[in-house]
XYZ file of C-alpha atoms in Angstrom:
445
model
C 134.973 92.528 60.396
C 131.284 92.969 61.390
C 130.734 94.177 64.931
C 129.341 91.525 67.258
C 126.695 92.112 69.903
C 125.655 90.338 73.056
C 123.037 90.772 75.778
C 124.023 93.112 78.625
C 124.590 91.275 81.881
C 121.937 93.376 83.632
C 119.162 92.129 81.325
C 116.726 89.303 82.045
C 114.818 87.724 79.170
C 111.365 86.279 79.780
C 109.507 84.194 77.223
C 105.865 83.602 78.140
C 103.985 82.383 75.044
C 101.447 80.666 77.301
C 100.733 84.020 78.989
C 99.070 86.012 76.244
C 102.143 85.707 74.001
C 104.278 87.860 76.275
C 107.988 88.310 75.578
C 110.062 90.837 77.492
C 113.567 92.086 78.250
C 114.030 93.595 81.713
C 117.044 95.614 82.849
C 117.237 94.999 86.588
C 119.643 97.880 87.104
C 117.423 100.568 85.565
C 114.026 98.788 85.859
C 113.572 99.378 82.136
C 111.308 96.896 80.349
C 111.035 96.271 76.614
C 108.151 94.132 75.366
C 109.096 92.105 72.315
C 107.680 90.140 69.431
C 108.558 86.467 69.259
C 111.191 87.157 66.580
C 112.710 90.015 68.539
C 112.873 87.697 71.525
C 114.649 85.057 69.443
C 117.159 87.687 68.334
C 118.054 88.561 71.943
C 117.914 84.944 73.057
C 120.555 84.115 70.442
C 122.996 86.569 72.024
C 122.045 85.625 75.594
C 125.292 83.770 76.200
C 127.299 84.428 73.035
C 128.217 87.189 70.605
C 126.951 87.453 67.040
C 126.794 89.999 64.252
C 123.595 91.423 62.813
C 123.528 89.070 59.816
C 123.742 85.976 61.992
C 121.121 87.325 64.403
C 118.851 88.170 61.480
C 119.126 84.637 60.083
C 118.479 82.901 63.409
C 115.533 85.131 64.333
C 114.087 85.056 60.792
C 113.925 88.840 60.739
C 114.586 90.992 57.701
C 118.174 92.262 57.906
C 117.281 95.962 57.887
C 114.479 95.433 60.408
C 116.783 93.377 62.619
C 119.515 95.997 62.419
C 117.129 98.795 63.436
C 115.789 96.662 66.303
C 119.291 95.942 67.615
C 120.246 99.601 67.350
C 117.201 100.448 69.454
C 118.140 97.765 71.974
C 121.711 99.116 72.121
C 120.463 102.648 72.726
C 118.209 101.321 75.492
C 121.093 99.476 77.153
C 119.829 95.953 76.436
C 122.634 94.814 74.107
C 126.270 95.791 73.927
C 129.356 95.164 71.821
C 131.323 92.024 72.532
C 134.339 93.760 74.068
C 132.087 95.041 76.864
C 130.822 91.616 77.975
C 131.253 91.173 81.731
C 130.215 87.593 82.534
C 128.213 84.642 81.301
C 124.557 84.487 82.377
C 123.235 81.679 84.562
C 121.577 78.642 83.067
C 117.818 79.135 82.920
C 115.358 76.644 84.372
C 113.285 74.657 81.875
C 109.559 74.044 82.276
C 107.364 71.278 80.907
C 104.670 73.117 78.867
C 102.097 70.558 80.015
C 102.269 71.996 83.545
C 100.360 75.085 82.413
C 97.392 72.906 81.463
C 96.647 72.194 85.133
C 94.960 75.579 85.504
C 92.010 77.255 83.743
C 93.740 80.634 83.218
C 97.287 81.542 82.085
C 100.091 82.377 84.504
C 103.762 83.270 84.212
C 106.568 80.707 84.247
C 107.892 82.433 87.381
C 106.929 85.435 89.495
C 108.433 88.765 88.467
C 108.846 89.986 92.071
C 109.428 87.981 95.254
C 109.578 89.085 98.893
C 112.102 87.080 100.915
C 111.776 87.385 104.701
C 115.352 86.482 105.630
C 114.839 86.812 109.392
C 112.149 87.383 111.989
C 114.535 89.389 114.185
C 113.656 93.032 114.730
C 114.736 95.787 117.117
C 111.454 97.722 116.845
C 107.861 96.940 117.782
C 105.889 98.814 115.144
C 102.174 98.820 115.816
C 101.321 97.704 112.271
C 103.827 94.858 111.806
C 102.252 91.985 109.854
C 105.272 89.657 110.011
C 105.666 89.635 113.793
C 104.901 86.248 115.322
C 106.284 86.316 118.848
C 104.847 82.887 119.633
C 107.075 81.212 117.030
C 110.443 82.433 118.281
C 113.374 83.684 116.218
C 113.750 82.299 112.708
C 116.502 82.903 110.162
C 117.091 81.515 106.714
C 120.488 79.813 106.814
C 123.336 80.781 104.496
C 122.852 77.532 102.580
C 119.126 78.187 102.233
C 119.655 81.735 101.015
C 122.238 80.624 98.467
C 119.819 77.988 97.182
C 116.800 80.295 97.151
C 118.547 83.171 95.365
C 120.069 80.804 92.809
C 116.662 79.278 92.090
C 115.083 82.724 91.739
C 117.850 83.707 89.334
C 117.463 80.567 87.224
C 113.695 81.094 86.995
C 114.188 84.620 85.656
C 112.684 86.471 88.620
C 113.180 90.181 87.976
C 113.140 91.652 91.481
C 113.877 90.272 94.941
C 112.961 92.292 98.026
C 114.844 91.386 101.217
C 112.728 91.983 104.274
C 112.004 90.702 107.771
C 111.899 91.484 110.657
C 114.821 93.767 110.132
C 117.001 92.097 107.450
C 120.168 93.872 108.623
C 119.851 91.961 111.905
C 120.349 88.621 110.176
C 123.373 87.070 111.947
C 125.043 86.409 108.557
C 124.120 89.683 106.880
C 127.625 90.144 105.419
C 127.411 86.757 103.728
C 123.851 87.493 102.639
C 124.965 90.642 100.822
C 127.967 88.869 99.306
C 125.672 86.152 97.923
C 123.073 88.482 96.488
C 125.651 90.841 94.980
C 126.425 88.199 92.363
C 122.816 87.541 91.385
C 121.212 88.884 88.235
C 118.016 90.504 89.453
C 116.981 93.807 90.968
C 117.764 93.851 94.681
C 115.730 95.859 97.201
C 116.087 95.868 100.980
C 113.173 96.901 103.217
C 114.610 98.336 106.434
C 113.627 100.512 109.369
C 116.969 102.287 108.948
C 118.147 102.001 112.529
C 120.947 99.569 111.576
C 122.195 101.600 108.621
C 125.604 102.729 109.815
C 128.432 103.750 107.459
C 129.650 100.180 107.051
C 126.224 98.769 106.175
C 125.512 101.608 103.752
C 128.825 100.922 102.023
C 128.038 97.197 101.790
C 124.610 97.835 100.318
C 126.108 100.168 97.751
C 128.776 97.628 96.787
C 126.177 94.866 96.502
C 123.918 96.980 94.291
C 121.078 96.740 96.805
C 118.523 99.558 96.845
C 117.285 100.304 100.380
C 113.718 101.332 101.143
C 113.558 102.949 104.579
C 110.484 103.193 106.802
C 109.792 106.787 107.859
C 106.476 107.207 109.657
C 106.462 110.900 110.553
C 108.374 114.174 110.679
C 107.512 114.381 114.358
C 110.145 112.419 116.284
C 107.871 111.591 119.215
C 105.045 110.342 117.009
C 107.427 108.283 114.889
C 108.860 106.664 118.017
C 105.424 105.852 119.416
C 104.435 104.177 116.146
C 107.707 102.206 116.001
C 107.437 101.211 119.655
C 111.019 102.251 120.523
C 112.231 105.621 121.800
C 115.022 107.154 119.747
C 114.193 105.279 116.543
C 113.430 108.493 114.635
C 116.870 109.905 115.386
C 118.579 106.713 114.233
C 116.483 106.585 111.051
C 117.339 110.199 110.252
C 121.027 109.410 110.754
C 120.606 106.623 108.213
C 118.974 108.954 105.680
C 121.849 111.394 106.120
C 124.374 108.612 105.451
C 122.516 107.429 102.350
C 122.392 110.954 100.995
C 126.058 111.587 101.826
C 127.193 108.455 100.002
C 124.939 109.122 97.001
C 122.892 105.945 97.411
C 119.654 105.636 95.486
C 116.913 104.834 97.998
C 113.206 105.036 98.674
C 110.955 105.637 101.653
C 107.864 103.795 102.874
C 105.396 105.723 105.016
C 102.315 104.234 106.669
C 99.496 106.740 107.009
C 97.441 106.637 110.195
C 95.257 108.921 112.279
C 98.243 110.759 113.722
C 100.093 111.710 110.529
C 97.387 112.188 107.880
C 97.727 115.962 108.111
C 101.528 115.838 107.749
C 101.832 114.113 104.364
C 103.189 117.232 102.703
C 105.810 117.695 105.425
C 106.871 114.048 105.123
C 107.332 114.448 101.372
C 109.349 117.641 101.793
C 111.588 115.951 104.357
C 112.114 113.020 101.976
C 113.117 115.424 99.202
C 115.593 117.236 101.473
C 117.133 113.895 102.427
C 117.657 112.917 98.796
C 115.105 110.107 98.488
C 114.164 109.132 94.931
C 110.762 107.747 95.840
C 108.221 107.722 98.641
C 105.428 105.165 98.827
C 102.421 105.847 101.018
C 100.715 102.811 102.514
C 97.421 102.290 104.321
C 97.152 100.129 107.426
C 95.809 96.590 107.061
C 94.105 94.744 109.912
C 96.685 91.954 110.035
C 99.398 90.882 112.447
C 100.105 93.246 115.337
C 97.686 95.803 113.873
C 94.780 93.747 115.223
C 95.758 94.961 118.702
C 96.102 98.600 117.631
C 93.006 99.327 115.557
C 92.708 102.764 117.155
C 95.437 103.950 114.761
C 93.394 103.173 111.643
C 91.521 106.107 110.052
C 88.016 105.745 108.681
C 87.860 104.603 105.059
C 86.455 107.989 104.055
C 89.461 109.738 105.629
C 91.808 107.462 103.704
C 89.934 108.172 100.480
C 90.129 111.918 101.055
C 93.874 111.807 101.642
C 94.310 109.608 98.573
C 92.585 112.238 96.426
C 94.818 114.907 97.963
C 97.955 112.843 97.329
C 97.086 112.542 93.653
C 97.412 116.332 93.486
C 100.616 116.258 95.526
C 102.057 113.560 93.257
C 101.701 115.878 90.272
C 103.074 118.823 92.228
C 106.307 117.064 93.180
C 106.745 114.851 90.090
C 110.020 116.531 89.085
C 111.510 116.252 92.565
C 110.385 112.848 93.877
C 108.244 109.933 92.774
C 105.194 109.805 95.061
C 103.874 106.255 94.763
C 100.274 105.318 95.552
C 100.422 101.975 93.759
C 99.177 99.907 96.706
C 97.403 102.587 98.733
C 93.832 101.418 99.528
C 93.691 99.166 96.478
C 95.708 96.313 95.044
C 95.167 97.297 91.446
C 94.382 94.347 89.177
C 96.459 93.289 86.227
C 94.961 94.067 82.837
C 94.930 90.323 82.254
C 92.812 89.851 85.381
C 90.307 92.423 84.105
C 89.958 90.497 80.862
C 89.633 87.205 82.751
C 86.848 88.660 84.880
C 84.848 89.150 81.697
C 85.147 85.382 81.218
C 83.919 84.814 84.769
C 87.245 84.252 86.559
C 88.626 86.056 89.617
C 92.405 86.480 89.802
C 95.007 88.886 91.159
C 98.794 89.260 91.199
C 99.264 86.365 93.630
C 100.220 83.246 91.746
C 100.811 85.232 88.561
C 103.658 87.651 89.237
C 103.976 87.824 93.035
C 105.077 85.448 95.796
C 106.543 85.590 99.320
C 109.066 83.361 101.097
C 109.038 83.438 104.888
C 112.002 83.070 107.250
C 111.093 79.400 107.813
C 111.323 78.822 104.015
C 107.542 78.495 103.633
C 106.110 79.966 100.419
C 102.976 82.144 100.417
C 100.959 83.816 97.666
C 100.928 87.216 99.380
C 102.273 89.012 102.456
C 98.692 89.418 103.713
C 98.564 85.762 104.721
C 102.152 85.289 105.850
C 102.333 82.525 108.512
C 98.742 81.356 107.902
C 99.012 77.565 107.403
C 95.946 77.553 105.140
C 97.868 79.441 102.475
C 101.238 77.652 102.526
C 102.043 76.733 98.930
C 105.062 74.654 99.898
C 108.365 74.781 101.767
C 111.784 75.217 100.198
C 113.339 72.938 102.790
C 111.452 70.093 101.134
C 110.748 71.174 97.540
C 112.275 73.214 94.749
C 110.888 76.621 93.882
C 109.850 75.440 90.412
C 107.923 72.485 91.863
C 106.151 74.802 94.290
C 105.312 77.386 91.606
C 103.667 74.716 89.452
C 101.893 73.013 92.362
C 98.133 72.509 92.086
C 97.839 74.365 95.408
C 97.776 77.562 93.316
C 94.431 76.643 91.729
C 92.569 79.135 93.944
C 94.543 81.964 92.291
C 94.649 80.519 88.775
C 91.027 80.044 87.860
C 89.706 78.200 90.888
C 87.476 81.126 91.853
C 84.713 82.424 89.593
C 82.457 85.457 89.892
C 79.582 83.049 90.441
C 81.316 81.872 93.662
C 80.980 85.344 95.241
C 77.438 85.478 96.688
C 77.358 89.252 97.237
C 79.766 90.590 94.603
C 78.203 88.658 91.717
C 74.955 90.643 91.969
C 76.537 94.043 92.707
C 75.661 96.820 90.254
C 79.254 98.076 90.414
C 80.872 94.724 89.615
C 82.155 95.658 86.175
C 83.998 98.748 87.455
C 85.053 97.463 90.902
C 88.804 97.422 91.533
C 88.572 95.343 94.694
C 86.721 92.231 93.576
C 89.962 90.644 92.343
C 91.679 90.395 95.744
C 90.282 87.474 97.742
C 92.842 87.482 100.546
C 91.890 90.843 102.056
C 88.290 89.664 102.662
C 89.799 86.516 104.136
C 91.985 88.314 106.684
C 89.167 90.697 107.679
C 86.143 88.388 107.621
C 87.731 84.916 107.520
C 85.852 84.467 104.251
C 87.724 84.638 100.941
C 84.426 84.960 99.070
C 83.176 88.000 101.002
C 83.191 91.569 99.635
C 86.068 93.983 100.183
C 86.059 95.124 103.852
C 85.357 98.731 102.859
C 82.519 97.835 100.543
C 79.267 99.537 101.497
């Protein structure tokens, strides 16, 4: 009897013919991505919720048998398909989209974001000088259990690949046990952004059981300086205890480190400490003039100092590549999508917001980017009143989906460096610095 295959339960299929004929299979457990042809996609779609042998899959996908067999062997080796006796559970029903909705906008966009930040609570036990989500004037806000269940289910049905739980401090959510129990069952990559001070043995065990990957904030190797930056004495010691627990229990985790005037010369030491503590990845971040940072601008280095350290970190990244992943993906620049670069040549300005990124605040309001969290001008909708699909296809996204052209930028449009500029695509950073979304990048000379 021919062996039957089915899609692994850790794989998300995305069909995006309206978005430059993109088809992909994403393994949320390994972060592996396989880009597919339309026929290869049909082959995997056929075994999305059932088992079939190669001949049946070949017929349905209209692929040559030998070609189909080789493709499925490659997918099996990559962990995307498996034999029928290894099937774990049926996948969720996927949301359907009216193709006419894409015609509302001048440039293509995805049927759903690939990564979403969910701010589950505004509660926090630290007072970090750079916090962009702190809004003391609005009081404490938490997403309810019912709201979280609804939000995570909608994200799952839309095919969102990664969900990042953040806050505030997400482990301070009053229903954190229920939160982790809900998200454990969902088919997407789960990341938790935490300051680490609440990571005791019980919470580490729960995260591990739920398949949640923690990213811990570590701002220095100097305990005093770390505590000053976090605003609470003793926070460094508690964070280090958390890193020890994560390492002891063999949990995969990452570290976020904000670079400022006080720790620029200790980058190498911070990396070495992260390696000793068993971190898989460390991401260095620059400080943005948003939120609480507006009151602490004395921490922010000059742009030239940031650029110098960036160049140094490129060397360090290569030096430590076999021991830890040093990420500079969002340091200084929000690098544009290749699609955005091509769209600029047609006169449009676009970024990741509204294409593959989105944020949900602890009051269920939806924003295009964390930079403008809580700014009423940029609310795309609220999940207490609308579904996520309705919000994603709302005309409010026009600004990010072709509503801004190069000709709308009075200074950038005549700049000699326009064709090579990496910063012209982001319109929200000029907004938060100059209250003008059409202004140049704040560091532009």
